[in-house]
Amino acid sequence: MSPVYTPPTAVPDASQRPYNVDAQGVDDSFRPNGSYDQVWFGMMTGTQVAARARGIDNLPGYYDESSQEDLCPVTVFFRRGEHDLEISLEGQDQWRCAEPPLGVPDRFDTTEMADWVERAWVSLEQHRPQSETPDAPEGTSGGGSSKTPPGSG
């Protein structure tokens, strides 16, 4: 008989725990600029990131298939310890995680961001990928972000 799976839940006030946050596709004021340059925001909670991201959208040229511009979508990286999460903006206040942790939806909106990050983090801590275990074969890198912007590799 297989074990019963329980979806990850965040503890109360977990959205106040800080992460190291950096992003691409935005300037240091968190305004979309399409740049692949990494912008470091330092320690922020999921609630603080959601407040900064509320209402933003990718540059119009990002959605224009006929555009010759190579624009980076707004992509946010959350890091703590050995884990990291990468989310990308798909439209105004619409986010996607290309590799969501087990039991966490791949799409959510800005109002759900703080809770989504905490549930994703609980899942990462509970279900660490095999390649992140201490006995992983040499040369394996483990899960998480490669820091390659979506669509550029």
Coordinates of N, CA, C and O in Angstrom, one line a residue:
M1 N 0.8 -1.2 0.0 CA 0.0 0.0 0.0 C 0.9 1.2 0.0 O 1.8 1.3 0.8
S2 N 0.6 2.2 -0.9 CA 1.4 3.4 -1.0 C 1.0 4.4 0.1 O -0.1 4.4 0.5
P3 N 2.0 5.2 0.5 CA 1.7 6.2 1.5 C 0.8 7.3 0.9 O 0.7 7.5 -0.3
V4 N 0.0 7.9 1.7 CA -1.0 8.9 1.3 C -0.2 10.2 1.2 O 0.6 10.6 2.1
Y5 N -0.4 10.9 0.0 CA 0.2 12.2 -0.2 C -0.6 13.3 0.4 O -1.8 13.4 0.2
T6 N 0.1 14.2 1.1 CA -0.6 15.4 1.7 C 0.1 16.6 1.0 O 1.3 16.8 1.1
P7 N -0.7 17.5 0.4 CA -0.2 18.7 -0.3 C 0.5 19.5 0.8 O 0.1 19.6 1.9
P8 N 1.6 20.2 0.4 CA 2.3 21.1 1.3 C 1.4 22.3 1.8 O 0.7 22.8 1.0
T9 N 1.5 22.6 3.1 CA 0.9 23.8 3.6 C 1.9 24.6 4.4 O 2.8 24.0 5.0
A10 N 1.7 25.9 4.4 CA 2.6 26.8 5.1 C 2.1 27.0 6.5 O 0.9 27.1 6.7
V11 N 3.0 27.2 7.4 CA 2.6 27.5 8.8 C 2.1 28.9 8.8 O 2.5 29.8 8.0
P12 N 1.3 29.3 9.8 CA 0.9 30.7 9.9 C 2.1 31.6 10.0 O 3.1 31.3 10.6
D13 N 2.0 32.8 9.4 CA 3.0 33.8 9.4 C 4.3 33.4 8.7 O 5.3 34.1 8.7
A14 N 4.2 32.2 7.9 CA 5.4 31.8 7.2 C 5.8 32.8 6.1 O 6.9 33.0 5.7
S15 N 4.8 33.6 5.6 CA 5.0 34.5 4.5 C 5.9 35.7 4.9 O 6.2 36.6 4.2
Q16 N 6.2 35.7 6.2 CA 7.1 36.8 6.8 C 8.6 36.3 6.8 O 9.4 37.1 7.3
R17 N 8.8 35.1 6.4 CA 10.2 34.6 6.4 C 11.0 35.2 5.2 O 10.4 35.1 4.1
P18 N 12.2 35.7 5.4 CA 12.9 36.3 4.2 C 13.6 35.3 3.4 O 14.0 34.2 3.8
Y19 N 13.8 35.7 2.1 CA 14.6 35.0 1.1 C 15.6 35.9 0.5 O 15.3 37.1 0.5
N20 N 16.6 35.4 -0.1 CA 17.5 36.2 -0.9 C 16.7 36.3 -2.3 O 16.4 35.3 -2.8
V21 N 16.5 37.5 -2.7 CA 15.7 37.7 -3.9 C 16.5 38.4 -5.0 O 17.1 39.4 -4.7
D22 N 16.5 37.9 -6.2 CA 17.0 38.6 -7.3 C 16.1 38.4 -8.5 O 15.2 37.6 -8.5
A23 N 16.3 39.2 -9.6 CA 15.4 39.1 -10.7 C 16.1 39.5 -12.0 O 17.1 40.1 -12.0
Q24 N 15.4 39.1 -13.1 CA 15.8 39.6 -14.4 C 14.6 40.2 -15.1 O 13.5 39.9 -14.7
G25 N 14.8 41.0 -16.1 CA 13.7 41.6 -16.8 C 13.1 42.8 -16.1 O 12.1 43.4 -16.5
V26 N 13.8 43.3 -15.0 CA 13.3 44.5 -14.3 C 14.5 45.3 -13.9 O 15.7 44.9 -13.9
D27 N 14.2 46.6 -13.6 CA 15.3 47.5 -13.1 C 15.3 47.4 -11.5 O 14.5 46.6 -10.9
D28 N 16.1 48.2 -10.9 CA 16.2 48.1 -9.4 C 15.0 48.7 -8.7 O 14.9 48.6 -7.5
S29 N 14.1 49.3 -9.5 CA 12.8 49.8 -8.9 C 11.7 48.8 -9.2 O 10.5 49.1 -8.9
F30 N 12.0 47.6 -9.7 CA 11.1 46.5 -10.0 C 10.1 46.9 -11.2 O 9.0 46.5 -11.3
R31 N 10.6 47.8 -12.1 CA 9.9 48.1 -13.3 C 10.4 47.3 -14.4 O 11.6 47.2 -14.6
P32 N 9.5 46.7 -15.2 CA 10.0 45.8 -16.4 C 10.9 46.6 -17.3 O 10.6 47.8 -17.6
N33 N 12.0 46.0 -17.7 CA 12.9 46.6 -18.7 C 13.4 45.7 -19.8 O 14.1 46.1 -20.7
G34 N 13.1 44.4 -19.6 CA 13.5 43.4 -20.7 C 14.9 43.0 -20.6 O 15.4 42.2 -21.5
S35 N 15.7 43.4 -19.6 CA 17.1 43.1 -19.5 C 17.4 41.8 -18.9 O 16.7 41.4 -18.0
Y36 N 18.4 41.1 -19.4 CA 18.8 39.8 -18.9 C 19.8 40.0 -17.7 O 20.2 39.0 -17.1
D37 N 20.1 41.2 -17.4 CA 21.0 41.5 -16.3 C 20.3 41.1 -15.0 O 19.1 41.3 -14.8
Q38 N 21.1 40.5 -14.1 CA 20.5 40.1 -12.7 C 20.5 41.4 -11.8 O 21.5 42.1 -11.8
V39 N 19.4 41.6 -11.2 CA 19.2 42.7 -10.2 C 19.0 42.1 -8.9 O 18.1 41.3 -8.7
W40 N 19.8 42.4 -7.9 CA 19.8 41.9 -6.5 C 18.9 42.8 -5.6 O 19.2 43.9 -5.5
F41 N 17.9 42.2 -5.0 CA 17.1 42.9 -4.1 C 17.4 42.6 -2.6 O 16.8 43.3 -1.8
G42 N 18.2 41.7 -2.4 CA 18.6 41.3 -1.0 C 17.5 40.5 -0.3 O 16.7 39.8 -1.0
M43 N 17.4 40.6 1.0 CA 16.4 39.8 1.8 C 15.0 40.4 1.7 O 14.9 41.6 2.0
M44 N 14.1 39.6 1.2 CA 12.7 40.1 1.1 C 11.8 38.9 1.5 O 12.1 37.7 1.2
T45 N 10.6 39.2 2.0 CA 9.6 38.1 2.2 C 8.8 38.0 0.9 O 8.8 38.8 0.1
G46 N 8.1 36.9 0.8 CA 7.2 36.7 -0.3 C 6.1 37.8 -0.4 O 5.7 38.2 -1.4
T47 N 5.7 38.3 0.8 CA 4.7 39.4 0.9 C 5.3 40.6 0.3 O 4.6 41.4 -0.5
Q48 N 6.6 40.9 0.6 CA 7.2 42.1 0.1 C 7.4 42.0 -1.4 O 7.2 43.0 -2.2
V49 N 7.8 40.9 -1.9 CA 8.0 40.7 -3.4 C 6.6 40.9 -4.1 O 6.5 41.6 -5.1
A50 N 5.6 40.3 -3.6 CA 4.2 40.4 -4.2 C 3.8 41.9 -4.2 O 3.2 42.3 -5.2
A51 N 4.1 42.6 -3.1 CA 3.7 44.1 -3.1 C 4.5 44.8 -4.2 O 3.9 45.7 -4.9
R52 N 5.7 44.5 -4.4 CA 6.5 45.2 -5.5 C 6.1 44.8 -6.9 O 6.2 45.6 -7.8
A53 N 5.6 43.5 -7.0 CA 5.3 43.0 -8.3 C 3.8 43.3 -8.7 O 3.5 43.1 -9.9
R54 N 3.0 43.7 -7.8 CA 1.6 43.9 -8.1 C 1.4 44.9 -9.3 O 1.9 45.9 -9.3
G55 N 0.7 44.4 -10.3 CA 0.3 45.3 -11.4 C 1.3 45.4 -12.5 O 1.0 45.9 -13.6
I56 N 2.5 44.7 -12.4 CA 3.5 44.8 -13.5 C 3.1 43.8 -14.6 O 2.4 42.9 -14.4
D57 N 3.7 44.1 -15.7 CA 3.6 43.2 -16.9 C 4.9 43.2 -17.7 O 5.7 44.2 -17.5
N58 N 5.1 42.2 -18.5 CA 6.3 42.3 -19.3 C 6.2 43.4 -20.3 O 5.1 43.9 -20.6
L59 N 7.3 43.8 -20.9 CA 7.2 44.9 -21.9 C 6.4 44.4 -23.1 O 6.4 43.2 -23.5
P60 N 5.6 45.3 -23.8 CA 4.7 44.9 -24.9 C 5.5 44.1 -26.0 O 4.9 43.1 -26.5
G61 N 6.7 44.5 -26.3 CA 7.5 43.8 -27.3 C 7.7 42.3 -27.0 O 8.0 41.5 -27.9
Y62 N 7.7 41.9 -25.7 CA 7.9 40.5 -25.3 C 6.8 39.6 -25.9 O 7.1 38.5 -26.3
Y63 N 5.6 40.2 -26.0 CA 4.4 39.4 -26.5 C 4.3 39.5 -28.0 O 3.5 38.7 -28.6
D64 N 5.0 40.4 -28.7 CA 4.9 40.6 -30.1 C 5.8 39.6 -30.8 O 7.1 39.8 -30.9
E65 N 5.2 38.6 -31.4 CA 6.0 37.6 -32.1 C 6.8 38.1 -33.3 O 7.8 37.5 -33.7
S66 N 6.4 39.2 -33.9 CA 7.1 39.8 -35.0 C 8.3 40.7 -34.6 O 9.0 41.1 -35.4
S67 N 8.4 41.0 -33.3 CA 9.4 41.9 -32.8 C 10.8 41.2 -32.9 O 10.9 40.0 -32.7
Q68 N 11.8 42.0 -33.3 CA 13.1 41.5 -33.4 C 13.9 41.7 -32.0 O 15.0 41.3 -31.9
E69 N 13.2 42.3 -31.0 CA 13.9 42.5 -29.7 C 14.0 41.2 -29.0 O 13.1 40.4 -29.0
D70 N 15.1 41.0 -28.3 CA 15.3 39.9 -27.4 C 15.1 40.4 -26.0 O 16.0 40.9 -25.4
L71 N 13.8 40.3 -25.5 CA 13.5 40.8 -24.2 C 13.3 39.7 -23.2 O 12.7 38.6 -23.5
C72 N 13.9 39.8 -22.1 CA 13.8 38.9 -21.0 C 12.4 39.1 -20.3 O 12.1 40.2 -19.9
P73 N 11.7 38.0 -20.0 CA 10.5 38.2 -19.2 C 10.9 38.5 -17.8 O 12.0 38.2 -17.4
V74 N 9.9 39.1 -17.1 CA 10.2 39.3 -15.6 C 10.3 38.0 -15.0 O 9.4 37.1 -15.1
T75 N 11.5 37.7 -14.4 CA 11.7 36.4 -13.8 C 12.3 36.7 -12.4 O 13.2 37.5 -12.2
V76 N 11.7 36.1 -11.4 CA 12.1 36.3 -10.0 C 12.7 35.0 -9.4 O 12.1 33.9 -9.6
F77 N 13.8 35.1 -8.7 CA 14.5 34.0 -8.0 C 14.4 34.2 -6.5 O 14.8 35.2 -6.0
F78 N 13.9 33.2 -5.8 CA 13.9 33.1 -4.4 C 14.9 32.1 -3.9 O 14.9 31.0 -4.4
R79 N 15.8 32.5 -3.0 CA 16.9 31.6 -2.6 C 17.0 31.6 -1.1 O 16.9 32.6 -0.4
R80 N 17.2 30.4 -0.5 CA 17.5 30.2 0.9 C 18.2 28.9 1.1 O 17.7 27.9 0.6
G81 N 19.3 28.9 1.7 CA 20.1 27.7 1.9 C 20.4 27.1 0.6 O 20.9 27.7 -0.3
E82 N 20.1 25.8 0.5 CA 20.5 25.0 -0.8 C 19.4 25.0 -1.8 O 19.5 24.4 -2.8
H83 N 18.3 25.6 -1.5 CA 17.1 25.6 -2.4 C 16.9 26.9 -3.1 O 17.3 28.0 -2.6
D84 N 16.3 26.9 -4.3 CA 15.9 28.1 -5.0 C 14.6 27.8 -5.8 O 14.4 26.7 -6.2
L85 N 13.9 28.9 -6.0 CA 12.7 28.8 -6.8 C 12.8 29.9 -7.9 O 13.3 31.0 -7.6
E86 N 12.3 29.6 -9.1 CA 12.3 30.6 -10.2 C 10.8 30.7 -10.7 O 10.2 29.7 -11.0
I87 N 10.3 31.9 -10.8 CA 9.0 32.2 -11.3 C 9.1 33.2 -12.4 O 9.9 34.1 -12.3
S88 N 8.3 33.1 -13.4 CA 8.3 34.1 -14.5 C 6.9 34.7 -14.7 O 5.9 33.9 -14.6
L89 N 6.8 35.9 -15.1 CA 5.6 36.6 -15.3 C 5.1 36.2 -16.7 O 5.8 36.3 -17.7
E90 N 3.8 35.8 -16.8 CA 3.2 35.4 -18.1 C 2.2 36.4 -18.6 O 1.8 36.4 -19.7
G91 N 1.9 37.4 -17.8 CA 0.9 38.4 -18.1 C 0.7 39.2 -16.9 O 1.2 38.9 -15.8
Q92 N 0.0 40.3 -16.9 CA -0.1 41.2 -15.8 C -0.7 40.4 -14.6 O -1.7 39.8 -14.6
D93 N 0.2 40.3 -13.5 CA -0.2 39.6 -12.3 C -0.4 38.1 -12.4 O -0.9 37.4 -11.6
Q94 N 0.1 37.5 -13.5 CA 0.0 36.1 -13.8 C 1.4 35.5 -13.8 O 2.2 35.8 -14.7
W95 N 1.7 34.5 -12.9 CA 3.0 33.9 -12.8 C 3.0 32.5 -13.1 O 2.0 31.8 -12.9
R96 N 4.2 32.0 -13.4 CA 4.3 30.5 -13.7 C 5.7 30.1 -13.2 O 6.7 30.7 -13.4
C97 N 5.7 28.9 -12.7 CA 6.9 28.2 -12.3 C 7.1 27.0 -13.2 O 6.2 26.1 -13.3
A98 N 8.2 27.0 -14.0 CA 8.4 26.0 -15.0 C 8.6 24.6 -14.4 O 8.3 23.6 -15.0
E99 N 9.2 24.6 -13.2 CA 9.5 23.4 -12.5 C 9.0 23.5 -11.1 O 9.7 23.6 -10.1
P100 N 7.6 23.4 -10.9 CA 7.1 23.6 -9.6 C 7.4 22.4 -8.7 O 7.5 21.2 -9.2
P101 N 7.6 22.6 -7.4 CA 7.8 21.5 -6.5 C 6.6 20.6 -6.4 O 5.5 21.1 -6.8
L102 N 6.7 19.4 -6.0 CA 5.6 18.4 -5.9 C 4.5 19.0 -5.1 O 4.6 19.6 -4.0
G103 N 3.3 18.9 -5.7 CA 2.0 19.3 -5.0 C 1.7 20.8 -5.0 O 0.8 21.2 -4.4
V104 N 2.5 21.5 -5.8 CA 2.3 23.0 -5.9 C 1.9 23.3 -7.3 O 2.6 22.9 -8.3
P105 N 0.8 24.1 -7.5 CA 0.5 24.4 -8.9 C 1.5 25.2 -9.7 O 2.3 25.9 -9.0
D106 N 1.6 25.1 -11.0 CA 2.6 25.8 -11.7 C 2.2 27.2 -12.0 O 3.1 28.1 -12.3
R107 N 0.9 27.6 -11.9 CA 0.5 28.9 -12.2 C -0.3 29.5 -11.0 O -1.0 28.8 -10.3
F108 N -0.1 30.8 -10.8 CA -0.7 31.5 -9.7 C -0.7 33.0 -10.0 O 0.0 33.5 -10.9
D109 N -1.5 33.8 -9.3 CA -1.5 35.3 -9.5 C -0.7 36.0 -8.4 O -0.4 35.3 -7.4
T110 N -0.5 37.2 -8.6 CA 0.3 38.0 -7.6 C -0.3 37.9 -6.2 O 0.4 37.9 -5.2
T111 N -1.6 38.0 -6.1 CA -2.2 37.9 -4.8 C -2.0 36.6 -4.0 O -2.1 36.6 -2.8
E112 N -1.6 35.6 -4.8 CA -1.3 34.3 -4.2 C 0.2 34.0 -4.0 O 0.6 33.0 -3.5
M113 N 1.0 35.0 -4.4 CA 2.5 34.7 -4.5 C 3.1 34.4 -3.1 O 3.8 33.4 -3.0
A114 N 2.8 35.1 -2.1 CA 3.4 34.9 -0.8 C 3.1 33.5 -0.3 O 4.0 32.7 0.2
D115 N 1.8 33.1 -0.4 CA 1.4 31.7 0.1 C 2.0 30.7 -0.9 O 2.5 29.6 -0.4
W116 N 2.0 30.9 -2.2 CA 2.6 30.0 -3.1 C 4.1 29.7 -2.8 O 4.5 28.5 -2.8
V117 N 4.8 30.8 -2.6 CA 6.3 30.6 -2.3 C 6.5 29.8 -1.0 O 7.3 28.8 -1.0
E118 N 5.7 30.0 0.0 CA 5.8 29.2 1.2 C 5.5 27.8 1.1 O 6.2 26.9 1.6
R119 N 4.4 27.5 0.4 CA 4.0 26.1 0.1 C 5.0 25.4 -0.8 O 5.4 24.3 -0.5
A120 N 5.5 26.1 -1.7 CA 6.6 25.6 -2.6 C 7.8 25.2 -1.8 O 8.5 24.2 -2.0
W121 N 8.2 26.1 -0.8 CA 9.4 25.9 0.0 C 9.2 24.7 0.9 O 10.1 23.9 1.1
V122 N 8.0 24.6 1.5 CA 7.7 23.4 2.3 C 7.9 22.1 1.5 O 8.5 21.2 1.9
S123 N 7.4 22.1 0.3 CA 7.5 21.0 -0.6 C 9.0 20.7 -1.0 O 9.4 19.5 -0.9
L124 N 9.8 21.8 -1.2 CA 11.2 21.6 -1.5 C 11.9 20.9 -0.4 O 12.7 20.0 -0.5
E125 N 11.6 21.4 0.8 CA 12.2 20.8 2.0 C 11.8 19.4 2.3 O 12.6 18.6 2.8
Q126 N 10.6 19.0 2.0 CA 10.1 17.7 2.2 C 10.4 16.7 1.1 O 10.6 15.5 1.4
H127 N 10.6 17.2 -0.1 CA 10.7 16.3 -1.2 C 12.0 16.7 -2.0 O 11.9 16.9 -3.2
R128 N 13.1 16.8 -1.4 CA 14.3 17.2 -2.0 C 14.7 16.2 -3.2 O 14.6 15.0 -3.0
P129 N 14.9 16.7 -4.4 CA 15.3 15.8 -5.5 C 16.4 14.9 -5.2 O 17.3 15.3 -4.4
Q130 N 16.4 13.7 -5.7 CA 17.4 12.7 -5.5 C 18.8 13.3 -5.7 O 19.7 13.0 -5.0
S131 N 19.0 14.1 -6.7 CA 20.4 14.6 -7.1 C 20.9 15.6 -6.0 O 22.0 16.0 -6.1
E132 N 20.0 16.1 -5.1 CA 20.5 17.0 -4.0 C 20.8 16.3 -2.8 O 21.2 16.9 -1.8
T133 N 20.7 14.9 -2.7 CA 21.0 14.2 -1.5 C 22.5 14.2 -1.3 O 23.3 14.3 -2.3
P134 N 23.0 14.1 -0.1 CA 24.4 14.1 0.2 C 25.2 13.0 -0.6 O 26.4 13.2 -0.9
D135 N 24.5 11.9 -0.9 CA 25.2 10.8 -1.6 C 25.1 10.8 -3.1 O 25.4 9.9 -3.8
A136 N 24.7 12.0 -3.6 CA 24.5 12.1 -5.1 C 25.8 11.9 -5.8 O 26.9 12.3 -5.3
P137 N 25.8 11.3 -6.9 CA 27.0 11.0 -7.7 C 27.7 12.3 -8.0 O 27.1 13.3 -8.3
E138 N 29.0 12.3 -8.1 CA 29.8 13.5 -8.4 C 29.4 13.9 -9.8 O 29.2 13.1 -10.7
G139 N 29.3 15.2 -10.0 CA 28.9 15.8 -11.3 C 27.5 16.1 -11.4 O 27.1 16.7 -12.4
T140 N 26.6 15.7 -10.4 CA 25.2 16.1 -10.5 C 25.0 17.4 -9.8 O 25.7 17.6 -8.7
S141 N 24.2 18.2 -10.3 CA 24.0 19.5 -9.7 C 22.9 19.7 -8.8 O 22.8 20.7 -8.1
G142 N 21.9 18.8 -8.8 CA 20.7 19.0 -7.9 C 19.7 19.9 -8.6 O 19.9 20.3 -9.7
G143 N 18.6 20.0 -8.0 CA 17.5 20.7 -8.6 C 17.7 22.2 -8.5 O 18.7 22.7 -8.1
G144 N 16.6 23.0 -8.8 CA 16.6 24.4 -8.7 C 16.9 25.0 -10.1 O 17.0 24.4 -11.1
S145 N 17.1 26.3 -10.0 CA 17.2 27.1 -11.2 C 18.6 27.1 -11.8 O 19.6 27.0 -11.0
S146 N 18.7 27.1 -13.1 CA 20.0 27.2 -13.7 C 20.3 28.6 -14.0 O 21.4 28.9 -14.5
K147 N 19.4 29.5 -13.7 CA 19.6 31.0 -13.9 C 19.6 31.3 -15.4 O 19.9 32.4 -15.8
T148 N 19.2 30.4 -16.2 CA 19.0 30.6 -17.7 C 17.6 31.2 -17.9 O 16.7 30.5 -17.5
P149 N 17.4 32.3 -18.4 CA 16.1 32.9 -18.6 C 15.3 32.0 -19.5 O 15.8 31.3 -20.4
P150 N 14.0 31.9 -19.2 CA 13.1 31.0 -20.0 C 13.2 31.5 -21.5 O 13.2 32.6 -21.8
G151 N 13.2 30.5 -22.4 CA 13.2 30.8 -23.8 C 14.6 31.2 -24.4 O 14.7 31.4 -25.5
S152 N 15.6 31.2 -23.5 CA 16.9 31.7 -24.1 C 17.9 30.5 -24.2 O 19.0 30.7 -24.7
G153 N 17.5 29.3 -23.8 CA 18.4 28.3 -23.9 C 18.0 27.2 -24.8 O 18.2 26.5 -25.5

